[in-house]
XYZ file of C-alpha atoms in Angstrom:
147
model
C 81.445 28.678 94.985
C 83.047 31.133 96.983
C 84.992 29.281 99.576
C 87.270 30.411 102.327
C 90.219 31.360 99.309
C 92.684 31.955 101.864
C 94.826 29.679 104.831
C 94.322 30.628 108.097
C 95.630 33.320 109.998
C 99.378 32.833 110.624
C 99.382 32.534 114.438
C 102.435 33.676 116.317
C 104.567 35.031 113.199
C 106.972 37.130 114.188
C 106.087 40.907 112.895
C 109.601 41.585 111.405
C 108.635 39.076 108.738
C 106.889 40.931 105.939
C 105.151 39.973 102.610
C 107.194 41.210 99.292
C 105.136 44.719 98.122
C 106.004 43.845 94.696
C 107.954 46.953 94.183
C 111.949 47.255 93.199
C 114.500 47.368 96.358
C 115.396 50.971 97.464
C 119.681 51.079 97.235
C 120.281 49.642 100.287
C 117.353 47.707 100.761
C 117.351 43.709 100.589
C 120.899 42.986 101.819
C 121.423 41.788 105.693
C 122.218 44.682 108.003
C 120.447 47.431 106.153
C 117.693 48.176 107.923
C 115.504 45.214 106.828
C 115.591 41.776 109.022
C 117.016 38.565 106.868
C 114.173 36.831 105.664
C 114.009 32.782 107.103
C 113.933 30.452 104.746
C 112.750 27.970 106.902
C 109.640 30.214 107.813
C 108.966 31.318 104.391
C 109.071 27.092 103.327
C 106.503 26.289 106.270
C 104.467 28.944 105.202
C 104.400 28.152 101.623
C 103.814 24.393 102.839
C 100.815 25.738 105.010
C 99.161 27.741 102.015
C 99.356 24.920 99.897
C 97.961 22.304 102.224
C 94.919 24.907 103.118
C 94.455 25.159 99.469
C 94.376 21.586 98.831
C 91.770 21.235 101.755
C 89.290 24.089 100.202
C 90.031 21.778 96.821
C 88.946 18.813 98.819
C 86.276 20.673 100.654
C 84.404 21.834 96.743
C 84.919 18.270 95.340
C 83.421 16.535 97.973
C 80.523 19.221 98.406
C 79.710 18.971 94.517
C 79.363 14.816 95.344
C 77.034 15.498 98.202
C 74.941 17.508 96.285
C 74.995 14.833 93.633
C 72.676 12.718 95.798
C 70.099 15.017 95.445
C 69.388 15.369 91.749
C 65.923 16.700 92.405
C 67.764 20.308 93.591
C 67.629 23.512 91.526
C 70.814 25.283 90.152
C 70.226 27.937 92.982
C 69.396 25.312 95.800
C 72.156 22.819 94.966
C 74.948 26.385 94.576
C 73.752 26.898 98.321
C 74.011 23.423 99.601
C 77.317 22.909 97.786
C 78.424 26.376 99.674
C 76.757 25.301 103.083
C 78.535 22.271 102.494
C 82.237 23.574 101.932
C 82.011 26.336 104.354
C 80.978 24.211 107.007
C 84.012 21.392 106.428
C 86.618 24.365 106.084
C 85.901 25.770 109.048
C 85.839 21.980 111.025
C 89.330 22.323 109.514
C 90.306 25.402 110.722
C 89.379 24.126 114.462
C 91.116 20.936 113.986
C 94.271 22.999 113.190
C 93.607 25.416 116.062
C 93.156 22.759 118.219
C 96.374 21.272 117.463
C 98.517 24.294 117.167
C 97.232 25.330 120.915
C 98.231 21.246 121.440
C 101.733 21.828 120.378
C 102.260 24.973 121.820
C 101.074 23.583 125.059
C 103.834 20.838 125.059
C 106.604 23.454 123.675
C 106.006 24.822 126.623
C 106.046 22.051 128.954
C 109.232 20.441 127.231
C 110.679 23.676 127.713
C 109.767 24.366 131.818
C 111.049 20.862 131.702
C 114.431 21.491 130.180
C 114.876 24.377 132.629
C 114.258 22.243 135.330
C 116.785 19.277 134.704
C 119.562 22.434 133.156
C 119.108 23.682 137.229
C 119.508 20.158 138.217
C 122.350 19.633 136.269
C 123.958 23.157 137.290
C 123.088 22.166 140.759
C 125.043 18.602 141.098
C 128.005 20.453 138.712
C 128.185 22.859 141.061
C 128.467 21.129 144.359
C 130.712 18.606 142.293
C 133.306 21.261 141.532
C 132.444 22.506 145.391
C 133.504 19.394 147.133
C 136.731 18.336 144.353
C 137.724 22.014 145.250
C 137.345 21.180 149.328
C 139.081 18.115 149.092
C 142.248 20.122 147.377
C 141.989 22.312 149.611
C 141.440 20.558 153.186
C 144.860 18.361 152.661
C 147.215 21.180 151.943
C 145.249 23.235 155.162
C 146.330 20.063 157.662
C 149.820 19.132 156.610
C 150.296 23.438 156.552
C-alpha cells in the first residue's frame, strides 16, 4: 500500500530554517553568528510533533482500510490492494483538508487578535497621551497665573 508516506507541506516556515544534509560542519559552521541562523527548538519540536501525528494518521488510515476491505471477502488480492489504496488515499487527503482548513482558521484569528491588539495599543497610547497632556497643562497653567 503505497500511501501518502510523507506530512503535509510545512506552510509558512520560515526559509532560513533548513533540513540537516547529513554531512560534517565546515569550521565555522553550526555555531550562532557564523553565517548560519540558530536553529528553533521550538520549531524543530512542532515539526517533529507534526510528522509524527501525520504518520500516525496514514497508520490509522491503512488499518482501517485493511478492515473495510475485510467486509468484502469475496475480493481478489488485486481488487481488495486497490480498494484498500482507494480507501487510504481518499481518508488522508480528507485529513489533509481538515488540517488546511484549520490552519487557514487559525491564521485568520492570528490575524484578527493581532489588528485587534493594535487597535486597543492606539487606544491606550491615545488616553496616555492626552493623560500626560492635561497633568502637564495643569503644572503648567498655575505657575503661568500667579507669574
Amino acid at each position: 500500500m503505497g500511501g501518502r508516506q510523507r506530512p503535509p507541506k510545512a506552510r509558512g516556515a520560515r526559509p532560513e530554517a533548513k533540513r540537516r544534509t547529513g554531512r560534517p560542519a565546515a569550521p565555522g559552521e553550526g555555531r550562532p553568528g557564523a553565517g548560519r541562523p540558530a536553529v528553533d527548538p521550538g520549531l524543530e519540536i512542532a515539526r517533529l510533533e507534526g510528522y509524527l501525528a501525520w504518520e500516525a494518521e496514514v497508520a490509522a488510515a491503512r488499518r482501517d482500510a485493511r478492515a473495510f476491505a475485510d467486509r468484502f471477502p469475496w475480493l481478489g488480492p488485486d481488487d481488495r490492494e486497490a480498494l484498500e489504496q482507494a480507501y487510504t488515499d481518499d481518508r488522508l487527503r480528507y485529513a489533509e483538508e481538515v488540517v488546511d482548513r484549520a490552519v487557514g482558521r487559525c491564521r485568520a484569528l492570528a490575524a484578527r487578535y493581532r489588528a485587534e491588539c493594535r487597535r486597543i495599543c492606539a487606544r491606550w497610547a491615545a488616553v496616555c497621551l492626552s493623560v500626560a497632556f492635561a497633568a502637564a497643562l495643569l503644572a503648567v497653567v498655575p505657575v503661568a497665573l500667579h507669574g
